Amino acid sequence: MADGTESESRKLLGRLREAMADDEAGQARLNRITHLIADSMGTEVCSVYLFRDEETLELCATEGLKPEAVHQTRMRIGEGLVGRVAGRRQVINTADAPSAEGFRYMPETGEERFTSFLGIPIQRLGETLGVLVVQSRQAREFSADEVYALEVVAMVIAEMAELGAFVGEGAALSPLHQQSVLLRGGTGQEGAAEGHVWLHEPRVVVTNPIADDPARELDRLNEAVEELRVGVDKMLEISQDGDKDQMQVLEAYRMFANSKGWMRRMEEDISRGLSAEAAVEKEQSQARARMGQVNDPYLRERLADLDDLSNRLLRILTGQGNYSDEELPSDPILVARNIGPGELLEYGRSLKGIVLEEGSVGSHAAIVARALAIPLVVHAERITTEALNGDHIMVDGDQGIVHLRPDDTVVAAFRDKIAMQAQAQERYASIRNKPALTLDDETISLHMNAGLMADLPSLSSSGAEGVGLFRTELQFLVRNKMPKRSELVALYGRVLDAAQGQRVVFRTLDIGSDKVLPYMKPTDEPNPALGWRAIRVGLDKPGVMRMQLQALMRAANGRPLTIMFPFVAQFDEYRAARAEVDKAIAREKRLGHVLPETLEVGAMLETPSLAFAPQKFFDEVGFLSIGGNDLKQFFFAADRENERVRRRYDVLNVSFLSLIEQIVQRCETSGTPLSYCGEDAGRPVEAVCLCAMGLRTLSMRPASIAPVKSLLRRVNLSEVRAVIETSRSKGEQSVRNAVMEYLRTST
């Protein structure tokens, strides 16, 4: 193929198809392929390197290098030219390999005789499987046509690997999607679950990467693209009256669907010998590779749009991926790159667990998963390319670990853990209706967090004394347009009905940061967590706040009402928000509507600044709830979405406990009711320490109430406080070890 003609490219792919069809062992097939490529390219060397593990490449077949180097020569990502191709996911084409940056001489291969080097990443859907290399004695750069032709070949090799064409002995030739895999991510929702994989976006497997009839493949591509364009146009027609941002996304879809460049590249791929499906997937793989290298959020979004469009086109071409609800397994573990709250709610409680490749601990999906008490792991890299529908999977939400296709040892240990958790829940049932009374006669009030009507049955079953936090934003996030006031009145009324007189703290709309409304134009902020969010949005755009306040008052219908404003950073923000409440009361009174029997108005203390607010703030505010998740990240300047730092700082750090102590003292001075709401409130050891610092009300997810109550009933808070004081006087950074030792010996 030295002349790089399209006919030669098709001839090579035809020969590759014959190699794939022959009944050969994986190693023999790979050896034959390297010979065919070297012969067609007119090079002395062709080699295939495949990953044997996540970091190591192995020479698996070669034409031209020393045969004894096969399965012996290995290199890590970034090591040598081959390692650099894999690490950067980019082509290296050089006429003088020994002088190229990163070159490493491998004496066992005999490659010193070969000057020119062309390395192509073997990729499938953004995942690098290995590297395809050709080398020759003649010092020359390979032409653009030759590079392109070899990229097409690399794509076919990737598809052949996916189909199991190279299975053989050794780790590098082990079958894909059959080995046990352990994936580490982040905890989105605690809990453990066992089940079978259900892919939210089922993967499409290209079974015919090489075209028999290029003209027919071009017709198939054109027909599928036309169907895709019609579908996008219909979506645009339906959404004409929708919000502007949704329209912009669909316009981006239409732009890509009508892109001449996109079509031209796929048509050229087909002319080189690829099938229509393979041509689409080749472009999709390259787009995904670019997505991983682009930092600009807008460009990443557009590449994601192109990726989604490619998936739609592949489904049209193959007919794959159109699964019905009836095929959902009895124990589904949902696996997805990401998922919106509305889509997750459609699955509902049928899911046993959720694993996301992206996502975050504060995402909409995490909030819904907590509401539904479904174990969730986020940031599980490679899960969507590694998992297949129906794979056995175990999800450890407590540790942020996923076991895919686990071996018998892991299965046994994991099932023991689930059994122990079930036994613990049975023990907790006996104290459900008993008070959280400590050994030194301190009574702690335990409340639950909620955000959906589906949460409310847990109010009685968990032993909670009320709802310490009802997140009102979920009703806004799961819709494509702003809910009507009447809809909110009905919802809030049902919440109060379900509470049966128990206190419900409604937190007003907490949007911004990672919670962006689908119908609200996102703001381009460098650090959204510290940006325009929560109370700041409410005060700048008071219309929504006023509607929500009116809805809450009408839903109360003469019953007690408790309202809490989120993310208050200074006294003036609370005063302004409280003024909106007073205006809403006056308006409801003028209209002759029934006013709440009593009205409590409070604030969430989530920023260190509010702990140092004037005393008059503490005197005026109706109550305070410490929002521990945000307060901790701002106190330690450690983003809770950043896995590198989020586990580095401990709530039992002496400095943080001292801040909690100061807040408690200020509230005691003014007589202001105080509670603590957040993940740490639901962790028994942390909860005990928070109570030892003076807190008497905690709010947490329903499943955490029993474990927290169980430990509180077995400890003396005065003794725990003494342990904390001793650690503090010694200058220790954290009291965790000392408290754990005390609990081991005294409970």
XYZ file of C-alpha atoms in Angstrom:
747
model
C 0.000 0.000 0.000
C 2.983 2.288 -0.437
C 0.973 4.258 -2.992
C -1.857 4.675 -0.458
C -4.669 4.057 -2.936
C -8.196 3.351 -1.744
C -8.321 0.090 -3.719
C -5.212 -1.186 -1.896
C -6.822 -0.216 1.424
C -9.931 -2.211 0.540
C -7.792 -5.160 -0.537
C -6.050 -5.172 2.852
C -9.351 -4.993 4.728
C -10.646 -7.832 2.561
C -7.651 -9.939 3.546
C -8.242 -9.022 7.191
C -11.858 -10.163 6.869
C -10.630 -13.527 5.561
C -8.272 -13.786 8.526
C -11.142 -13.065 10.874
C -13.358 -15.682 9.221
C -10.756 -18.470 9.295
C -10.920 -20.887 12.218
C -7.565 -20.022 13.779
C -6.328 -19.580 17.320
C -6.075 -15.968 18.501
C -2.267 -15.850 18.383
C -2.114 -17.371 14.900
C -4.704 -14.898 13.641
C -2.759 -11.965 15.124
C 0.496 -13.224 13.583
C -1.189 -13.486 10.194
C -2.587 -9.962 10.472
C 0.827 -8.397 11.182
C 2.221 -10.214 8.127
C -0.654 -8.986 5.942
C -0.244 -5.375 7.078
C 3.549 -5.348 6.585
C 3.144 -6.853 3.152
C 0.415 -4.377 2.118
C 2.195 -1.355 3.562
C 5.529 -2.312 2.036
C 7.295 -2.144 5.422
C 9.775 -4.538 6.979
C 8.033 -4.462 10.372
C 4.464 -4.544 11.658
C 3.801 -5.095 15.367
C 0.741 -5.139 17.588
C 1.033 -4.159 21.248
C -1.954 -4.776 23.542
C -2.560 -3.876 27.172
C -1.966 -6.701 29.637
C -3.129 -4.482 32.503
C -4.153 -0.834 32.899
C -0.572 0.454 32.813
C 1.419 -2.089 30.795
C 1.630 -2.798 27.062
C 2.884 -6.119 25.739
C 4.254 -7.010 22.300
C 1.691 -9.622 21.187
C 2.597 -10.209 17.529
C 5.213 -9.001 15.070
C 6.403 -9.338 11.524
C 10.043 -8.265 11.279
C 11.163 -8.015 14.916
C 12.712 -10.974 16.751
C 9.980 -13.614 17.338
C 11.344 -14.416 20.792
C 10.446 -10.866 21.925
C 6.705 -11.631 21.573
C 5.025 -11.650 25.021
C 8.386 -10.753 26.568
C 8.770 -7.093 25.575
C 6.659 -4.867 27.799
C 6.482 -1.157 28.506
C 4.443 1.156 30.677
C 2.250 3.975 29.396
C 4.499 6.856 28.347
C 7.572 4.631 28.065
C 9.229 4.671 24.651
C 7.487 5.731 21.441
C 4.895 2.962 21.724
C 4.088 3.972 25.307
C 3.778 7.610 24.255
C 1.302 6.733 21.484
C -0.831 4.881 24.048
C -0.539 7.589 26.698
C -1.312 10.505 24.398
C -3.762 8.586 22.191
C -2.076 10.271 19.255
C -0.207 9.138 16.145
C 3.593 9.322 16.138
C 5.089 9.452 12.626
C 8.847 9.980 12.396
C 11.583 9.343 9.842
C 14.234 9.102 12.571
C 12.880 7.134 15.508
C 16.122 6.961 17.551
C 16.236 10.788 17.615
C 12.543 11.231 18.461
C 11.550 12.486 21.892
C 10.853 9.609 24.268
C 12.577 6.914 22.166
C 13.686 3.907 24.172
C 15.848 1.158 22.678
C 14.529 -2.384 23.253
C 17.552 -4.610 22.456
C 15.588 -7.889 22.659
C 13.488 -6.866 19.647
C 16.281 -6.151 17.171
C 14.575 -2.899 16.172
C 17.810 -0.906 15.907
C 17.946 -1.618 12.161
C 14.683 0.246 11.510
C 14.729 4.022 11.282
C 11.204 5.122 10.353
C 8.333 4.606 12.802
C 4.564 4.993 12.566
C 2.500 4.256 15.693
C -1.319 4.325 15.681
C -3.459 3.963 18.837
C -5.876 1.023 18.669
C -9.027 2.601 20.097
C -12.655 1.757 20.537
C -15.125 4.353 21.803
C -12.404 6.384 23.435
C -10.787 3.407 25.174
C -7.246 2.587 24.103
C -6.724 -1.168 23.648
C -3.173 -1.040 22.321
C -0.859 0.297 19.598
C -0.324 -0.705 15.957
C 3.228 -0.024 14.676
C 4.934 -0.235 11.289
C 8.679 0.361 10.844
C 11.127 0.335 7.951
C 14.843 0.734 7.296
C 14.289 3.586 4.863
C 14.312 6.944 6.646
C 11.013 8.518 5.650
C 7.834 9.922 7.098
C 4.738 7.998 6.143
C 2.289 9.879 3.920
C -1.053 11.214 5.114
C -2.789 8.533 3.017
C -0.726 5.797 4.680
C -1.463 7.167 8.142
C -5.163 7.326 7.360
C -5.176 3.789 5.945
C -3.442 2.441 9.049
C -5.945 4.251 11.294
C -8.712 2.401 9.470
C -6.885 -0.880 10.015
C -6.357 -0.073 13.713
C -10.063 0.542 14.057
C -10.829 -2.885 12.527
C -8.326 -4.537 14.870
C -10.109 -2.865 17.805
C -13.444 -4.270 16.617
C -11.886 -7.713 16.126
C -10.527 -7.562 19.679
C -13.999 -6.613 20.960
C -15.430 -9.652 19.149
C -12.835 -11.958 20.761
C -10.775 -12.645 17.616
C -7.404 -12.634 19.431
C -8.127 -14.666 22.551
C -5.131 -16.719 23.607
C -2.783 -17.452 26.484
C -1.537 -14.685 28.756
C -3.025 -11.519 30.177
C -2.713 -9.439 27.004
C -4.744 -11.957 24.966
C -7.300 -12.728 27.655
C -10.930 -12.387 26.472
C -12.545 -8.991 26.918
C -15.560 -8.583 29.227
C -14.965 -11.916 30.944
C -12.362 -11.180 33.593
C -13.099 -10.035 37.130
C -12.645 -6.281 37.409
C -12.405 -4.096 40.513
C -13.237 -0.424 39.938
C -12.678 2.285 42.531
C -14.837 5.395 42.496
C -16.472 7.691 45.006
C -19.340 7.173 47.416
C -22.554 8.782 46.200
C -24.865 6.863 48.514
C -23.902 4.285 51.104
C -25.133 0.713 51.072
C -24.290 -2.588 49.417
C -26.075 -4.296 46.545
C -25.671 -7.359 44.351
C -27.312 -7.803 40.979
C -26.856 -7.788 37.221
C -25.816 -4.950 34.934
C -28.449 -2.907 33.136
C -26.821 -0.426 30.759
C -28.750 2.846 30.559
C -27.330 3.282 27.054
C -26.797 -0.272 25.758
C -23.532 -0.641 23.900
C -23.676 -1.309 20.184
C -21.332 -4.040 18.965
C -20.217 -3.746 15.340
C -20.159 -7.322 14.070
C -19.307 -6.451 10.447
C -16.483 -3.874 10.527
C -15.397 -4.575 6.934
C -17.607 -3.769 3.954
C -18.497 -6.327 1.296
C -19.969 -3.688 -1.006
C -18.808 -0.066 -0.392
C -21.561 1.334 -2.629
C -24.213 -0.485 -0.608
C -22.611 0.751 2.648
C -22.748 4.342 1.401
C -26.446 3.899 0.646
C -27.041 2.470 4.132
C -25.178 5.395 5.725
C -27.128 7.978 3.740
C -30.460 6.327 4.575
C -29.599 6.170 8.281
C -28.379 9.776 8.383
C -31.571 10.918 6.666
C -33.642 9.064 9.294
C -31.511 10.687 11.984
C -32.038 14.163 10.512
C -35.805 13.643 10.313
C -35.811 12.533 13.941
C -33.875 15.611 15.073
C -36.181 17.894 13.087
C -39.206 16.288 14.776
C -37.653 16.847 18.209
C -37.133 20.491 17.289
C -40.762 20.850 16.164
C -42.030 19.343 19.412
C -39.770 21.638 21.457
C -40.603 24.890 19.627
C -42.407 26.221 22.686
C -39.801 24.889 25.103
C -36.947 26.697 26.777
C -34.172 28.338 24.805
C -31.341 26.172 26.159
C -33.057 22.939 25.171
C -33.572 24.384 21.701
C -29.878 25.276 21.490
C -28.899 21.676 22.274
C -31.245 20.371 19.573
C -29.913 22.978 17.128
C -26.408 21.643 17.864
C -27.724 18.145 17.090
C -29.127 19.368 13.782
C -25.849 21.145 12.961
C -23.871 17.935 13.446
C -26.483 15.815 11.652
C -26.117 18.092 8.617
C -22.340 18.494 8.911
C -20.694 17.939 5.543
C -17.330 17.337 7.202
C -18.749 14.580 9.423
C -20.381 12.921 6.419
C -17.289 13.323 4.243
C -15.053 11.606 6.809
C -17.458 8.681 7.187
C -17.831 8.353 3.412
C -14.059 8.292 3.064
C -13.836 5.606 5.767
C -16.308 3.515 3.792
C -14.392 4.068 0.556
C -11.342 2.675 2.377
C -13.273 -0.519 3.103
C -15.134 0.009 6.389
C -18.799 -0.827 6.860
C -21.215 2.004 7.606
C -21.339 1.043 11.316
C -17.552 0.889 11.582
C -17.197 4.283 9.882
C -19.585 5.870 12.379
C -17.807 4.247 15.311
C -14.385 5.313 14.021
C -15.506 8.942 14.035
C -17.115 8.474 17.454
C -13.924 6.983 18.909
C -11.865 9.905 17.662
C -14.401 12.389 19.072
C -14.251 10.652 22.466
C -10.464 10.744 22.411
C -10.597 14.501 21.711
C -13.152 14.917 24.501
C -10.627 13.588 26.994
C -8.069 16.181 25.907
C -10.314 19.265 25.751
C -10.610 21.458 28.846
C -13.023 24.032 27.433
C -16.520 23.194 28.837
C -18.342 24.402 25.704
C -16.227 22.261 23.371
C -16.639 19.248 25.655
C -20.418 19.718 25.551
C -20.401 19.887 21.756
C -18.244 16.746 21.527
C -20.700 15.073 23.914
C -23.530 16.110 21.570
C -21.664 14.504 18.664
C -21.109 11.366 20.755
C -24.830 11.107 21.529
C -25.699 11.659 17.873
C -23.278 8.884 16.865
C -24.993 6.518 19.329
C -28.362 7.312 17.765
C -26.969 6.690 14.277
C -25.415 3.374 15.329
C -28.732 2.211 16.766
C -30.474 3.067 13.495
C -27.870 1.149 11.484
C -27.689 -1.939 13.701
C -31.131 -2.079 15.302
C -29.310 -2.741 18.594
C -29.898 -0.990 21.906
C -33.690 -0.740 21.717
C -34.498 -2.731 24.841
C -37.954 -2.830 26.401
C -38.811 -2.527 30.087
C -39.802 -6.211 30.161
C -36.157 -7.180 29.686
C -35.047 -5.384 32.854
C -33.554 -8.075 35.149
C -35.140 -8.768 38.533
C -32.079 -7.353 40.314
C -30.891 -4.495 38.050
C -27.768 -2.469 38.814
C -27.940 0.591 36.565
C -24.666 1.441 34.776
C -24.355 4.745 32.914
C -21.914 7.492 32.040
C -24.292 9.924 33.720
C -28.040 10.225 34.237
C -30.530 12.988 34.974
C -32.868 12.957 37.984
C -35.985 12.555 35.852
C -34.623 9.473 34.083
C -33.512 7.987 37.412
C -36.941 8.536 38.941
C -38.488 6.643 36.009
C -36.517 3.562 37.092
C -37.611 4.207 40.689
C -37.065 1.660 43.433
C -36.753 -1.222 40.957
C -33.005 -0.545 40.919
C -30.785 -2.348 43.405
C -27.802 -0.066 42.809
C -26.319 2.565 40.502
C -22.809 2.959 39.069
C -21.887 6.109 37.148
C -18.740 6.715 35.123
C -19.080 10.435 35.773
C -21.491 11.971 38.285
C -20.582 13.564 41.613
C -21.414 13.269 45.292
C -23.617 16.360 45.080
C -25.219 15.663 41.699
C -28.946 15.415 41.017
C -28.573 11.655 40.575
C -26.899 11.344 43.984
C -29.718 13.306 45.626
C -32.350 11.053 44.056
C -30.354 7.908 44.925
C -30.226 9.032 48.558
C -33.943 9.742 48.513
C -34.615 6.251 47.158
C -31.948 4.691 49.451
C -30.180 3.078 46.468
C -26.410 2.455 46.788
C -24.511 4.687 44.343
C -20.891 4.773 43.208
C -19.692 7.725 41.094
C -16.470 8.294 39.111
C -16.181 4.581 38.248
C -13.878 4.994 35.256
C -14.292 2.604 32.311
C -17.454 0.994 33.696
C -19.535 1.681 30.562
C -16.913 0.209 28.216
C -16.109 -2.736 30.489
C -19.596 -3.875 31.570
C -22.066 -5.811 29.437
C -25.789 -6.192 30.012
C -26.415 -9.097 32.358
C -22.929 -9.133 33.927
C -22.838 -10.107 37.597
C -21.957 -6.994 39.618
C -21.561 -6.032 43.277
C -21.701 -2.417 44.438
C -20.128 -1.281 47.699
C -21.442 2.258 48.181
C -19.764 2.530 51.591
C -16.279 2.208 50.105
C -16.994 3.475 46.578
C -15.970 0.109 45.081
C -17.506 -1.912 42.251
C -16.825 -5.622 41.684
C -17.671 -6.535 38.091
C -17.881 -10.253 37.313
C -16.483 -11.043 40.798
C -14.788 -14.360 41.586
C -16.151 -16.758 44.208
C -13.968 -15.392 47.020
C -15.214 -11.825 46.507
C -18.815 -13.021 46.187
C -18.627 -14.903 49.491
C -17.073 -11.967 51.373
C -19.522 -9.482 49.880
C -22.548 -11.605 50.728
C -21.278 -11.897 54.297
C -21.207 -8.087 54.475
C -24.784 -7.806 53.172
C -25.934 -10.444 55.666
C -24.266 -8.602 58.554
C -25.983 -5.363 57.525
C -29.350 -7.139 57.405
C -28.770 -8.609 60.885
C -27.865 -5.159 62.196
C -31.108 -3.713 60.793
C -33.050 -6.446 62.607
C -31.343 -5.484 65.876
C -32.094 -1.805 65.281
C -35.820 -2.536 64.870
C -36.097 -3.099 68.637
C -35.063 0.518 69.397
C -37.007 2.211 66.575
C -39.564 3.813 68.883
C -37.221 4.424 71.797
C -35.570 7.824 72.421
C -31.940 8.520 71.627
C -31.139 8.831 75.330
C -27.467 8.697 76.299
C -26.102 7.082 79.458
C -25.726 10.540 81.030
C -29.416 11.341 80.353
C -28.973 13.623 77.346
C -31.789 13.242 74.795
C -30.816 13.748 71.142
C -33.502 14.528 68.586
C -32.956 12.600 65.342
C -34.620 13.813 62.141
C -34.501 12.624 58.537
C -33.615 14.330 55.266
C -36.034 14.061 52.347
C -36.714 15.482 48.912
C -39.378 13.257 47.380
C -42.779 11.989 48.383
C -41.171 8.545 48.171
C -39.091 9.470 51.243
C -42.034 10.135 53.537
C -42.936 6.512 54.422
C -39.488 6.368 56.081
C -40.669 8.931 58.627
C -42.411 6.240 60.682
C -40.347 3.207 59.675
C -37.008 4.836 60.535
C -37.994 6.214 63.924
C -37.332 9.814 62.823
C -38.923 12.554 64.926
C -39.536 14.798 61.918
C -38.050 15.989 58.647
C -35.024 18.157 59.406
C -34.487 18.984 55.741
C -36.915 18.732 52.840
C -35.060 19.627 49.631
C -37.538 21.518 47.469
C -35.247 21.760 44.422
C -35.891 18.194 43.231
C -39.377 19.127 42.031
C -37.738 21.815 39.889
C -34.846 19.637 38.660
C -36.901 16.722 37.353
C -39.032 18.916 35.071
C -38.372 20.473 31.687
C -40.162 23.691 32.650
C -40.887 25.721 35.765
C -43.568 24.035 37.938
C -46.784 25.962 38.492
C -47.591 27.408 41.898
C -50.694 25.203 42.118
C -48.548 22.100 41.530
C -46.201 23.116 44.337
C -49.134 23.817 46.697
C -50.474 20.309 46.062
C -47.052 18.681 46.562
C -46.154 20.552 49.755
C -49.648 19.842 51.093
C -49.138 16.100 50.526
C -45.794 16.279 52.328
C -47.390 17.888 55.382
C -50.249 15.373 55.242
C -47.773 12.474 55.213
C -45.842 13.987 58.152
C -49.005 13.732 60.282
C -48.196 16.726 62.432
C -44.454 16.105 62.759
C -42.191 19.060 61.988
C -41.043 19.449 58.377
C -38.288 21.949 57.580
C -38.736 23.112 53.981
C -35.489 24.435 52.515
C -36.190 26.964 49.780
C -34.836 26.413 46.302
C -31.126 25.536 46.462
C -29.982 25.745 42.840
C -26.706 26.720 41.231
C -23.327 25.046 41.779
C -23.935 21.434 40.601
C -27.745 21.810 40.613
C -28.634 23.592 37.361
C -32.259 23.720 36.267
C -32.790 22.280 32.750
C -34.799 25.378 31.764
C -32.491 27.927 33.381
C -29.581 29.334 31.409
C -26.396 28.054 33.045
C -23.888 30.620 34.214
C -20.296 30.221 33.097
C -18.493 30.396 36.421
C -14.948 29.223 37.204
C -16.037 27.858 40.606
C -19.822 27.315 40.760
C -19.771 26.066 44.374
C -18.608 29.544 45.385
C -20.720 31.328 42.805
C -24.269 32.391 42.035
C -26.338 29.816 43.872
C -29.074 29.225 46.473
C -30.076 32.402 48.380
C -28.034 34.550 45.988
C -30.174 33.407 43.056
C -33.339 33.802 45.110
C -32.600 37.400 46.094
C -31.434 38.414 42.604
C -34.413 36.696 40.934
C -37.121 37.066 43.622
C -40.022 35.970 41.434
C -39.393 32.257 41.969
C -38.754 32.739 45.694
C -42.041 34.628 46.103
C -43.970 31.945 44.221
C -42.436 29.228 46.389
C -43.148 31.088 49.638
C -46.777 31.585 48.595
C -47.060 27.887 47.702
C -45.679 26.846 51.104
C -48.083 29.113 53.001
C -51.102 27.877 51.054
C -50.013 24.250 51.467
C -49.786 24.746 55.255
C -53.487 25.679 55.229
C -53.538 26.711 58.877
C -50.938 24.182 60.035
C -47.467 24.992 61.473
C -44.895 25.889 58.781
C -41.094 25.882 58.950
C -39.008 27.544 56.210
C -35.222 27.548 55.931
C -33.053 29.603 53.551
C -29.909 27.919 52.146
C -26.346 29.192 51.850
C -26.792 32.381 53.870
C -23.350 33.976 54.180
C -24.156 37.241 55.954
C -26.838 38.883 58.104
C -28.187 41.146 55.333
C -29.038 38.133 53.147
C -31.151 36.640 55.909
C -32.855 39.992 56.553
C -33.694 40.401 52.859
C -35.067 36.858 52.644
C -37.065 37.324 55.852
C -38.523 40.526 54.361
C -39.796 38.459 51.402
C -41.535 36.147 53.880
C -43.208 39.118 55.568
C -44.377 40.426 52.183
C -45.789 36.988 51.326
C -47.676 36.834 54.637
C -49.131 40.308 54.070
C -50.212 39.355 50.534
C -51.842 36.116 51.644
C -53.667 37.979 54.403
C -54.946 40.581 51.901
C -56.219 37.821 49.643
C -58.073 36.266 52.548
C -56.098 33.010 52.505
C -55.635 30.924 55.645
C -52.278 31.726 57.256
C -49.999 29.120 58.902
C -50.801 28.457 62.562
C -47.180 29.176 63.432
C -44.265 30.201 61.225
C -40.589 29.473 61.894
C -38.013 31.063 59.577
C -34.399 29.939 59.795
C -31.180 29.654 57.861
C -28.580 27.057 56.934
C -25.134 27.830 58.257
C -22.919 26.547 55.445
C -20.220 29.231 55.302
C -17.694 29.998 58.073
C -18.578 33.702 57.719
C -22.019 33.172 59.236
C -20.492 31.670 62.373
C -18.950 35.111 62.969
C -22.105 37.126 62.167
C -23.205 39.878 64.603
C -24.963 38.683 67.735
C -28.119 40.402 66.499
C -28.315 37.832 63.696
C -28.362 34.982 66.233
C -31.009 36.867 68.225
C -33.275 37.417 65.190
C -33.009 34.149 63.284
C -35.727 31.636 64.160
C -33.380 28.637 64.082
C -30.114 27.497 62.496
C -29.135 24.251 60.803
C -25.456 23.610 60.191
C -25.058 22.376 56.605
C -22.087 20.175 57.344
C -21.216 19.106 53.800
C -20.637 22.645 52.511
C -19.328 24.054 55.799
C -16.614 21.403 55.932
C -15.455 21.943 52.338
C -15.289 25.721 52.771
C -13.644 25.480 56.200
C -10.858 23.238 54.875
C -10.781 24.793 51.362
C -11.231 21.236 50.038
C -13.714 20.649 47.206
C -15.933 17.718 48.186
C -16.172 16.732 44.519
C -12.387 16.391 44.285
C -11.388 12.838 45.157
C -7.787 13.901 45.750
C -8.674 16.089 48.705
C -12.204 15.296 49.914
C -11.065 12.402 52.134
C -8.029 14.281 53.379
C -9.886 16.369 55.951
C -11.800 14.926 58.872
C -14.916 16.263 60.579
C -13.254 15.099 63.814
C -10.391 17.496 63.198
C -9.895 19.553 66.365
C -10.188 22.826 64.431
C -13.542 21.889 62.923
C -14.921 20.674 66.251
C -13.819 23.953 67.809
C -15.823 25.823 65.159
C -18.872 23.674 65.958
C -18.367 24.395 69.651
C -18.296 28.141 68.981
C -21.536 27.973 66.968
C -23.210 25.967 69.749
C -22.140 28.529 72.360
C -23.417 31.481 70.327
C -26.787 29.772 69.821
C -27.024 28.911 73.527
C -26.375 32.580 74.398
C -29.222 33.762 72.155
C -31.500 30.772 72.766
C -31.479 29.906 69.059
C -32.470 26.288 68.213
C -29.582 24.556 66.417
C -29.263 21.333 64.442
C -26.618 19.622 62.281
C -27.545 18.322 58.832
C -25.199 16.417 56.545
C -23.490 13.132 55.774
C -21.470 13.195 59.001
C -24.620 13.450 61.116
C -25.505 9.967 59.834
C -22.164 8.401 60.775
C -22.386 7.037 64.330
C -18.910 7.998 65.581
C -19.085 11.486 64.059
C -22.621 11.951 65.403
C -21.515 11.094 68.937
C -18.682 13.632 68.758
C -20.964 16.361 67.395
C -23.357 15.735 70.282
C -20.452 15.799 72.716
C -19.710 19.325 71.455
C -23.222 20.401 72.442
C -25.513 19.623 69.497
C -28.858 18.093 70.466
C -30.562 17.763 67.077
C -29.220 15.882 64.049
C -30.751 15.349 60.603
C -29.641 12.540 58.294
C -30.803 10.018 55.713
C -33.464 7.656 57.135
C -31.270 4.534 57.011
C -28.683 6.176 59.300
C -31.060 6.966 62.171
C -31.041 3.489 63.737
C -27.211 3.022 63.751
C -26.718 6.536 65.176
C -29.389 5.996 67.837
C -27.907 2.635 68.753
C -24.494 4.110 69.548
C -25.889 7.203 71.287
C -27.848 4.989 73.692
C -24.605 3.232 74.676
C -22.336 6.230 75.354
C -21.781 8.871 78.004
C -21.398 12.218 76.215
C -19.563 13.760 79.150
C -16.914 11.068 78.896
C -16.645 11.528 75.132
C -16.243 15.271 75.679
C -13.435 14.583 78.165
C -11.663 12.397 75.567
C -11.974 15.218 73.017
C -10.629 17.795 75.497
C -7.638 15.564 76.290
C -6.800 15.211 72.588
C -7.193 18.943 72.102
C -4.866 19.737 75.025
C -2.228 17.372 73.591
C -2.280 19.290 70.293
C -3.539 16.322 68.291
C -4.905 17.141 64.849
C -7.862 14.755 65.058
C -9.709 13.166 67.954
C -10.731 10.138 65.881
C -8.186 7.640 67.203
C -8.766 8.623 70.835
C -12.551 8.465 70.508
C -12.422 5.131 68.665
C -10.263 3.688 71.449
C -12.712 4.970 74.067
C -15.671 3.421 72.217
C -13.872 0.074 71.879
C -13.296 -0.156 75.623
C -16.533 1.351 76.944
C -19.386 0.235 74.671
